[in-house]
Amino acid sequence: MRTTVGIIGAGPAGLLLARLLHNAGIDSVVLESRDRAYVEQRQRAGILEQGTVDVLRAAGAAERMDREGLRHDGIELRYAKKRHRVDFPALTGGRSVMVYAQTEVCKDLIALQLKEGGPLLFEAEALAVEDADGDRPRVRFRHEGRESVLECDYVVGCDGFWGVARQAVPVSLSRVFERTYPFGWLGILADVPPSHDELVYARHDRGFALLSMRSPSVSRLYLQVPEGTDAESWSDEEIWAELERRFETEDGWRLERGPITQKSVTPMRSYVHEPMRYGRLFLAGDAAHIVPPTGAKGLNLAVGDVVTFARALTHQKDTGSAELLDAYSETCLGRVWQAERFSYDMTTLLHRAPDATPFEDRLQLARLERIASSRAAETDLAEGYTGFPLH
């Protein structure tokens, strides 16, 4: 089997890349180790930056998003029982975000790929990337019980942190930067309309809480919990009671309860692998970087990576110049590190460390008061949240 671009991973990054290449007249093959049902059901991100929304629209993949997605023009910060709304369009020249789950993005892109695009192979496990530094890299994979080889001009690893793509980069060339956090997020899905029409980020002495949503009838909520917490160790009653405590306000706002349909705990870490390119192998998304979810950046960073690659390869196809391909890693990392900074700032602003001192508690409150009272500080948050430029 041969193609121009071999794409490992059919998450939103790999699927969007296949769509962008198809629209540019460049053929590709997507290999996904899981089955279609799994890809369309795994719960991940739910916030799309303005740039991601624009890319999906330009790619012809936004019809259902525009019909069913929830445009949000701000978020609410809560601390010391106070409420402060950050107005995105007023602070960023009109930018906003879209609440539209990663599962739905994948469903839309899978349907388009199967209808119009190149091969998309589910249950095709990538085993290794070979000769990444040569002119004809290969992906060895197993599909339908047989081992096969996909010969490519380029390989893009969109296969996540545990995938095989990054393993093809020699250790001697790799630099890793990481930080782990001593807490995680206990996340729930609940069959109850959201109790607020925008996301609520709450800083509390007992820990962080987030009110989010998946649709007008399904709420997505999170609690900061100690690292290593078992989701099942929390009863439904304990979860709702703790959420109510952390979201409490001076004006009597109420959190609506409903049946909890899913519980899980997400660990928190920051991670960057440099470089993001080795020979004809390009890393994208979680294969190259991970951010704590506080800043809603993970999916959007992956989109930035594949947009950068698709533009660079299209530029080479049209002009014969490899200049943009050669700059791929440097271009992506500039945006990645800004997102890492923003996500770290949001995480340390809103989460209470297990060993936090009264001094550090007061600093958090002072930072939040600064955002609430300074248009410059508020603008910096709004610009970071709605997204850094995709170029």
Short mmCIF file of N, CA, C and O in Angstrom, two decimals, residues 198-294:
data_model
loop_
_atom_site.label_atom_id
_atom_site.label_comp_id
_atom_site.label_asym_id
_atom_site.label_seq_id
_atom_site.Cartn_x
_atom_site.Cartn_y
_atom_site.Cartn_z
N GLU A 198 -22.95 29.78 30.41
CA GLU A 198 -21.54 29.81 30.02
C GLU A 198 -20.73 29.01 31.04
O GLU A 198 -21.22 28.69 32.12
N LEU A 199 -19.48 28.68 30.67
CA LEU A 199 -18.64 27.91 31.59
C LEU A 199 -18.32 28.74 32.83
O LEU A 199 -18.10 29.95 32.74
N VAL A 200 -18.27 28.06 33.96
CA VAL A 200 -17.95 28.69 35.23
C VAL A 200 -16.69 28.04 35.79
O VAL A 200 -16.65 26.83 36.01
N TYR A 201 -15.66 28.85 36.03
CA TYR A 201 -14.39 28.40 36.62
C TYR A 201 -14.35 28.92 38.05
O TYR A 201 -14.31 30.13 38.27
N ALA A 202 -14.35 28.00 39.02
CA ALA A 202 -14.45 28.39 40.42
C ALA A 202 -13.18 28.05 41.19
O ALA A 202 -12.73 26.90 41.18
N ARG A 203 -12.61 29.05 41.85
CA ARG A 203 -11.50 28.86 42.77
C ARG A 203 -12.08 28.82 44.18
O ARG A 203 -12.78 29.73 44.61
N HIS A 204 -11.79 27.77 44.94
CA HIS A 204 -12.34 27.60 46.29
C HIS A 204 -11.24 27.05 47.19
O HIS A 204 -10.32 26.37 46.72
N ASP A 205 -11.33 27.34 48.48
CA ASP A 205 -10.34 26.82 49.42
C ASP A 205 -10.31 25.29 49.46
O ASP A 205 -9.31 24.69 49.85
N ARG A 206 -11.41 24.66 49.07
CA ARG A 206 -11.46 23.19 49.05
C ARG A 206 -10.97 22.62 47.72
O ARG A 206 -10.84 21.40 47.57
N GLY A 207 -10.72 23.50 46.74
CA GLY A 207 -10.26 23.05 45.44
C GLY A 207 -11.07 23.64 44.30
O GLY A 207 -12.14 24.22 44.50
N PHE A 208 -10.58 23.46 43.10
CA PHE A 208 -11.19 23.99 41.88
C PHE A 208 -12.46 23.23 41.50
O PHE A 208 -12.62 22.04 41.80
N ALA A 209 -13.36 23.91 40.81
CA ALA A 209 -14.53 23.26 40.20
C ALA A 209 -14.83 23.95 38.87
O ALA A 209 -14.57 25.15 38.70
N LEU A 210 -15.35 23.18 37.92
CA LEU A 210 -15.71 23.71 36.60
C LEU A 210 -17.10 23.25 36.22
O LEU A 210 -17.41 22.05 36.30
N LEU A 211 -17.91 24.19 35.82
CA LEU A 211 -19.23 23.89 35.26
C LEU A 211 -19.13 24.05 33.75
O LEU A 211 -18.85 25.13 33.25
N SER A 212 -19.34 22.95 33.05
CA SER A 212 -19.31 22.96 31.59
C SER A 212 -20.56 22.24 31.09
O SER A 212 -21.49 21.99 31.85
N MET A 213 -20.58 21.91 29.81
CA MET A 213 -21.77 21.29 29.23
C MET A 213 -21.40 20.57 27.95
O MET A 213 -20.36 20.83 27.35
N ARG A 214 -22.27 19.66 27.53
CA ARG A 214 -22.12 18.99 26.24
C ARG A 214 -23.26 19.36 25.30
O ARG A 214 -23.13 19.28 24.09
N SER A 215 -24.39 19.77 25.86
CA SER A 215 -25.56 20.15 25.06
C SER A 215 -26.50 20.91 25.98
O SER A 215 -26.25 21.01 27.19
N PRO A 216 -27.62 21.43 25.45
CA PRO A 216 -28.58 22.13 26.32
C PRO A 216 -29.21 21.22 27.37
O PRO A 216 -29.84 21.72 28.31
N SER A 217 -29.05 19.89 27.25
CA SER A 217 -29.67 18.98 28.21
C SER A 217 -28.67 18.12 28.99
O SER A 217 -29.07 17.35 29.86
N VAL A 218 -27.37 18.26 28.67
CA VAL A 218 -26.35 17.44 29.33
C VAL A 218 -25.27 18.36 29.91
O VAL A 218 -24.67 19.15 29.20
N SER A 219 -25.04 18.20 31.22
CA SER A 219 -24.02 18.98 31.91
C SER A 219 -22.73 18.17 32.05
O SER A 219 -22.76 16.94 32.22
N ARG A 220 -21.61 18.86 31.98
CA ARG A 220 -20.29 18.27 32.21
C ARG A 220 -19.66 19.08 33.33
O ARG A 220 -19.50 20.30 33.21
N LEU A 221 -19.35 18.44 34.46
CA LEU A 221 -18.82 19.14 35.62
C LEU A 221 -17.57 18.45 36.13
O LEU A 221 -17.41 17.23 35.97
N TYR A 222 -16.70 19.23 36.77
CA TYR A 222 -15.43 18.70 37.25
C TYR A 222 -15.14 19.21 38.66
O TYR A 222 -15.48 20.35 39.01
N LEU A 223 -14.45 18.36 39.42
CA LEU A 223 -13.95 18.70 40.74
C LEU A 223 -12.46 18.40 40.81
O LEU A 223 -12.02 17.35 40.35
N GLN A 224 -11.70 19.31 41.40
CA GLN A 224 -10.31 18.99 41.72
C GLN A 224 -10.28 17.95 42.83
O GLN A 224 -10.94 18.10 43.85
N VAL A 225 -9.52 16.87 42.60
CA VAL A 225 -9.38 15.80 43.60
C VAL A 225 -7.90 15.44 43.71
O VAL A 225 -7.11 15.74 42.82
N PRO A 226 -7.49 14.76 44.79
CA PRO A 226 -6.09 14.37 44.91
C PRO A 226 -5.66 13.44 43.79
O PRO A 226 -6.47 12.64 43.28
N GLU A 227 -4.40 13.53 43.41
CA GLU A 227 -3.83 12.64 42.41
C GLU A 227 -4.07 11.19 42.81
O GLU A 227 -3.91 10.81 43.97
N GLY A 228 -4.47 10.36 41.83
CA GLY A 228 -4.69 8.94 42.10
C GLY A 228 -6.06 8.59 42.65
O GLY A 228 -6.31 7.43 42.99
N THR A 229 -6.96 9.54 42.71
CA THR A 229 -8.31 9.29 43.21
C THR A 229 -9.06 8.30 42.32
O THR A 229 -8.97 8.38 41.09
N ASP A 230 -9.80 7.39 42.93
CA ASP A 230 -10.68 6.48 42.21
C ASP A 230 -12.05 7.13 42.08
O ASP A 230 -12.67 7.51 43.09
N ALA A 231 -12.53 7.29 40.84
CA ALA A 231 -13.81 7.98 40.63
C ALA A 231 -14.95 7.31 41.40
O ALA A 231 -15.86 7.98 41.89
N GLU A 232 -14.91 5.99 41.51
CA GLU A 232 -16.00 5.27 42.17
C GLU A 232 -15.98 5.45 43.69
O GLU A 232 -16.92 5.04 44.38
N SER A 233 -14.91 6.04 44.22
CA SER A 233 -14.87 6.27 45.67
C SER A 233 -15.75 7.45 46.07
O SER A 233 -15.98 7.68 47.26
N TRP A 234 -16.22 8.20 45.09
CA TRP A 234 -17.14 9.31 45.34
C TRP A 234 -18.57 8.88 44.99
O TRP A 234 -18.83 8.47 43.85
N SER A 235 -19.47 9.00 45.94
CA SER A 235 -20.88 8.74 45.64
C SER A 235 -21.48 9.93 44.89
O SER A 235 -20.93 11.03 44.92
N ASP A 236 -22.61 9.69 44.24
CA ASP A 236 -23.27 10.79 43.52
C ASP A 236 -23.62 11.92 44.48
O ASP A 236 -23.44 13.11 44.15
N GLU A 237 -24.12 11.58 45.64
CA GLU A 237 -24.50 12.60 46.62
C GLU A 237 -23.29 13.43 47.05
O GLU A 237 -23.37 14.67 47.15
N GLU A 238 -22.16 12.77 47.27
CA GLU A 238 -20.94 13.49 47.67
C GLU A 238 -20.48 14.43 46.57
O GLU A 238 -20.02 15.55 46.84
N ILE A 239 -20.58 13.99 45.32
CA ILE A 239 -20.17 14.83 44.19
C ILE A 239 -21.02 16.09 44.11
O ILE A 239 -20.50 17.22 44.02
N TRP A 240 -22.32 15.93 44.14
CA TRP A 240 -23.20 17.10 44.03
C TRP A 240 -23.02 18.05 45.22
O TRP A 240 -23.00 19.27 45.03
N ALA A 241 -22.88 17.50 46.42
CA ALA A 241 -22.71 18.35 47.60
C ALA A 241 -21.42 19.16 47.50
O ALA A 241 -21.38 20.35 47.85
N GLU A 242 -20.34 18.52 47.02
CA GLU A 242 -19.07 19.22 46.90
C GLU A 242 -19.12 20.28 45.80
O GLU A 242 -18.57 21.38 45.96
N LEU A 243 -19.77 19.96 44.68
CA LEU A 243 -19.93 20.96 43.62
C LEU A 243 -20.70 22.17 44.13
O LEU A 243 -20.33 23.32 43.85
N GLU A 244 -21.75 21.93 44.90
CA GLU A 244 -22.54 23.05 45.44
C GLU A 244 -21.70 23.93 46.35
O GLU A 244 -21.80 25.16 46.32
N ARG A 245 -20.85 23.31 47.18
CA ARG A 245 -19.99 24.09 48.06
C ARG A 245 -19.04 24.97 47.27
O ARG A 245 -18.85 26.16 47.58
N ARG A 246 -18.42 24.41 46.25
CA ARG A 246 -17.39 25.15 45.53
C ARG A 246 -17.95 26.22 44.60
O ARG A 246 -17.26 27.18 44.27
N PHE A 247 -19.19 26.05 44.15
CA PHE A 247 -19.81 27.05 43.26
C PHE A 247 -20.62 28.09 44.03
O PHE A 247 -21.22 28.98 43.41
N GLU A 248 -20.67 28.01 45.33
CA GLU A 248 -21.54 28.89 46.13
C GLU A 248 -21.22 30.37 45.87
O GLU A 248 -20.06 30.77 45.73
N THR A 249 -22.28 31.19 45.80
CA THR A 249 -22.13 32.63 45.55
C THR A 249 -22.89 33.43 46.59
O THR A 249 -23.73 32.89 47.34
N GLU A 250 -22.61 34.72 46.60
CA GLU A 250 -23.30 35.61 47.55
C GLU A 250 -24.74 35.86 47.16
O GLU A 250 -25.56 36.23 48.01
N ASP A 251 -25.07 35.67 45.87
CA ASP A 251 -26.41 36.04 45.40
C ASP A 251 -27.40 34.87 45.37
O ASP A 251 -28.48 34.99 44.77
N GLY A 252 -27.04 33.73 45.95
CA GLY A 252 -27.99 32.63 46.05
C GLY A 252 -28.13 31.79 44.80
O GLY A 252 -29.11 31.05 44.66
N TRP A 253 -27.18 31.88 43.85
CA TRP A 253 -27.22 31.04 42.65
C TRP A 253 -27.30 29.57 43.05
O TRP A 253 -26.70 29.14 44.03
N ARG A 254 -28.04 28.78 42.27
CA ARG A 254 -28.24 27.37 42.61
C ARG A 254 -27.76 26.44 41.49
O ARG A 254 -27.95 26.72 40.32
N LEU A 255 -27.16 25.35 41.90
CA LEU A 255 -26.73 24.30 40.97
C LEU A 255 -27.83 23.25 40.88
O LEU A 255 -28.27 22.71 41.89
N GLU A 256 -28.28 22.98 39.66
CA GLU A 256 -29.31 21.96 39.45
C GLU A 256 -28.68 20.57 39.38
O GLU A 256 -27.67 20.38 38.72
N ARG A 257 -29.30 19.61 40.07
CA ARG A 257 -28.81 18.24 40.07
C ARG A 257 -29.56 17.38 39.06
O ARG A 257 -30.66 17.72 38.64
N GLY A 258 -28.94 16.26 38.69
CA GLY A 258 -29.57 15.31 37.79
C GLY A 258 -28.83 13.99 37.84
O GLY A 258 -27.80 13.86 38.50
N PRO A 259 -29.34 12.97 37.15
CA PRO A 259 -28.69 11.65 37.15
C PRO A 259 -27.29 11.72 36.55
O PRO A 259 -27.09 12.26 35.46
N ILE A 260 -26.31 11.18 37.26
CA ILE A 260 -24.94 11.11 36.77
C ILE A 260 -24.80 9.85 35.92
O ILE A 260 -25.06 8.74 36.38
N THR A 261 -24.39 10.02 34.66
CA THR A 261 -24.29 8.88 33.74
C THR A 261 -22.86 8.40 33.52
O THR A 261 -22.65 7.31 32.99
N GLN A 262 -21.88 9.21 33.93
CA GLN A 262 -20.49 8.81 33.72
C GLN A 262 -19.60 9.53 34.72
O GLN A 262 -19.81 10.71 35.03
N LYS A 263 -18.59 8.79 35.26
CA LYS A 263 -17.59 9.37 36.15
C LYS A 263 -16.22 8.93 35.68
O LYS A 263 -16.04 7.78 35.27
N SER A 264 -15.26 9.83 35.76
CA SER A 264 -13.88 9.46 35.43
C SER A 264 -12.94 10.47 36.07
O SER A 264 -13.36 11.59 36.41
N VAL A 265 -11.68 10.08 36.23
CA VAL A 265 -10.68 10.98 36.78
C VAL A 265 -9.59 11.21 35.74
O VAL A 265 -9.05 10.26 35.17
N THR A 266 -9.29 12.47 35.47
CA THR A 266 -8.27 12.85 34.50
C THR A 266 -7.04 13.37 35.24
O THR A 266 -7.15 14.31 36.03
N PRO A 267 -5.86 12.75 35.02
CA PRO A 267 -4.64 13.28 35.63
C PRO A 267 -4.25 14.59 34.96
O PRO A 267 -4.68 14.90 33.85
N MET A 268 -3.44 15.37 35.64
CA MET A 268 -3.04 16.68 35.14
C MET A 268 -1.54 16.70 34.91
O MET A 268 -0.75 16.40 35.81
N ARG A 269 -1.14 17.08 33.70
CA ARG A 269 0.28 17.18 33.42
C ARG A 269 0.52 18.16 32.27
O ARG A 269 -0.36 18.43 31.45
N SER A 270 1.73 18.67 32.23
CA SER A 270 2.21 19.47 31.11
C SER A 270 3.39 18.72 30.50
O SER A 270 4.24 18.21 31.23
N TYR A 271 3.43 18.66 29.17
CA TYR A 271 4.47 17.87 28.50
C TYR A 271 4.74 18.47 27.12
O TYR A 271 3.79 18.79 26.39
N VAL A 272 6.01 18.59 26.76
CA VAL A 272 6.39 19.01 25.40
C VAL A 272 7.59 18.18 24.96
O VAL A 272 8.57 18.04 25.71
N HIS A 273 7.48 17.64 23.75
CA HIS A 273 8.60 16.93 23.13
C HIS A 273 9.14 17.79 22.00
O HIS A 273 8.40 18.21 21.10
N GLU A 274 10.44 18.04 22.05
CA GLU A 274 11.11 18.76 20.96
C GLU A 274 12.19 17.86 20.37
O GLU A 274 12.87 17.16 21.13
N PRO A 275 12.36 17.86 19.05
CA PRO A 275 11.58 18.59 18.04
C PRO A 275 10.28 17.85 17.71
O PRO A 275 10.07 16.72 18.13
N MET A 276 9.43 18.50 16.92
CA MET A 276 8.19 17.89 16.47
C MET A 276 8.34 17.30 15.06
O MET A 276 7.35 16.83 14.50
N ARG A 277 9.56 17.33 14.55
CA ARG A 277 9.82 16.72 13.24
C ARG A 277 11.14 15.98 13.28
O ARG A 277 12.11 16.43 13.89
N TYR A 278 11.16 14.82 12.64
CA TYR A 278 12.39 14.07 12.44
C TYR A 278 12.35 13.49 11.03
O TYR A 278 11.53 12.61 10.73
N GLY A 279 13.20 14.02 10.16
CA GLY A 279 13.19 13.56 8.77
C GLY A 279 11.84 13.84 8.13
O GLY A 279 11.39 14.98 8.06
N ARG A 280 11.17 12.77 7.69
CA ARG A 280 9.85 12.91 7.07
C ARG A 280 8.72 12.49 8.02
O ARG A 280 7.60 12.23 7.58
N LEU A 281 9.04 12.42 9.29
CA LEU A 281 8.05 12.14 10.33
C LEU A 281 7.71 13.44 11.05
O LEU A 281 8.62 14.14 11.52
N PHE A 282 6.41 13.74 11.15
CA PHE A 282 5.94 14.95 11.81
C PHE A 282 5.01 14.54 12.95
O PHE A 282 4.09 13.74 12.75
N LEU A 283 5.24 15.08 14.14
CA LEU A 283 4.39 14.79 15.29
C LEU A 283 3.33 15.88 15.43
O LEU A 283 3.61 17.06 15.22
N ALA A 284 2.13 15.46 15.82
CA ALA A 284 1.03 16.41 15.99
C ALA A 284 0.20 16.03 17.21
O ALA A 284 0.06 14.85 17.55
N GLY A 285 -0.37 17.03 17.86
CA GLY A 285 -1.26 16.77 18.99
C GLY A 285 -0.54 16.14 20.17
O GLY A 285 0.62 16.44 20.45
N ASP A 286 -1.25 15.24 20.87
CA ASP A 286 -0.72 14.66 22.10
C ASP A 286 0.54 13.83 21.88
O ASP A 286 1.23 13.49 22.85
N ALA A 287 0.85 13.47 20.65
CA ALA A 287 2.12 12.78 20.39
C ALA A 287 3.30 13.69 20.70
O ALA A 287 4.40 13.21 20.97
N ALA A 288 3.07 15.00 20.68
CA ALA A 288 4.15 15.96 20.88
C ALA A 288 3.98 16.82 22.13
O ALA A 288 4.97 17.32 22.67
N HIS A 289 2.74 17.00 22.57
CA HIS A 289 2.54 17.92 23.70
C HIS A 289 1.21 17.63 24.40
O HIS A 289 0.24 17.21 23.79
N ILE A 290 1.22 17.88 25.70
CA ILE A 290 0.02 17.71 26.52
C ILE A 290 -0.09 18.94 27.41
O ILE A 290 0.91 19.44 27.92
N VAL A 291 -1.31 19.42 27.61
CA VAL A 291 -1.55 20.54 28.51
C VAL A 291 -2.60 20.13 29.53
O VAL A 291 -3.48 19.31 29.24
N PRO A 292 -2.54 20.68 30.76
CA PRO A 292 -3.66 20.44 31.67
C PRO A 292 -4.92 21.03 31.07
O PRO A 292 -4.86 22.05 30.36
N PRO A 293 -6.08 20.42 31.30
CA PRO A 293 -7.29 20.84 30.58
C PRO A 293 -7.87 22.17 31.01
O PRO A 293 -8.84 22.63 30.40
N THR A 294 -7.30 22.82 32.02
CA THR A 294 -7.87 24.06 32.53
C THR A 294 -8.03 25.12 31.45
O THR A 294 -8.97 25.90 31.46
#
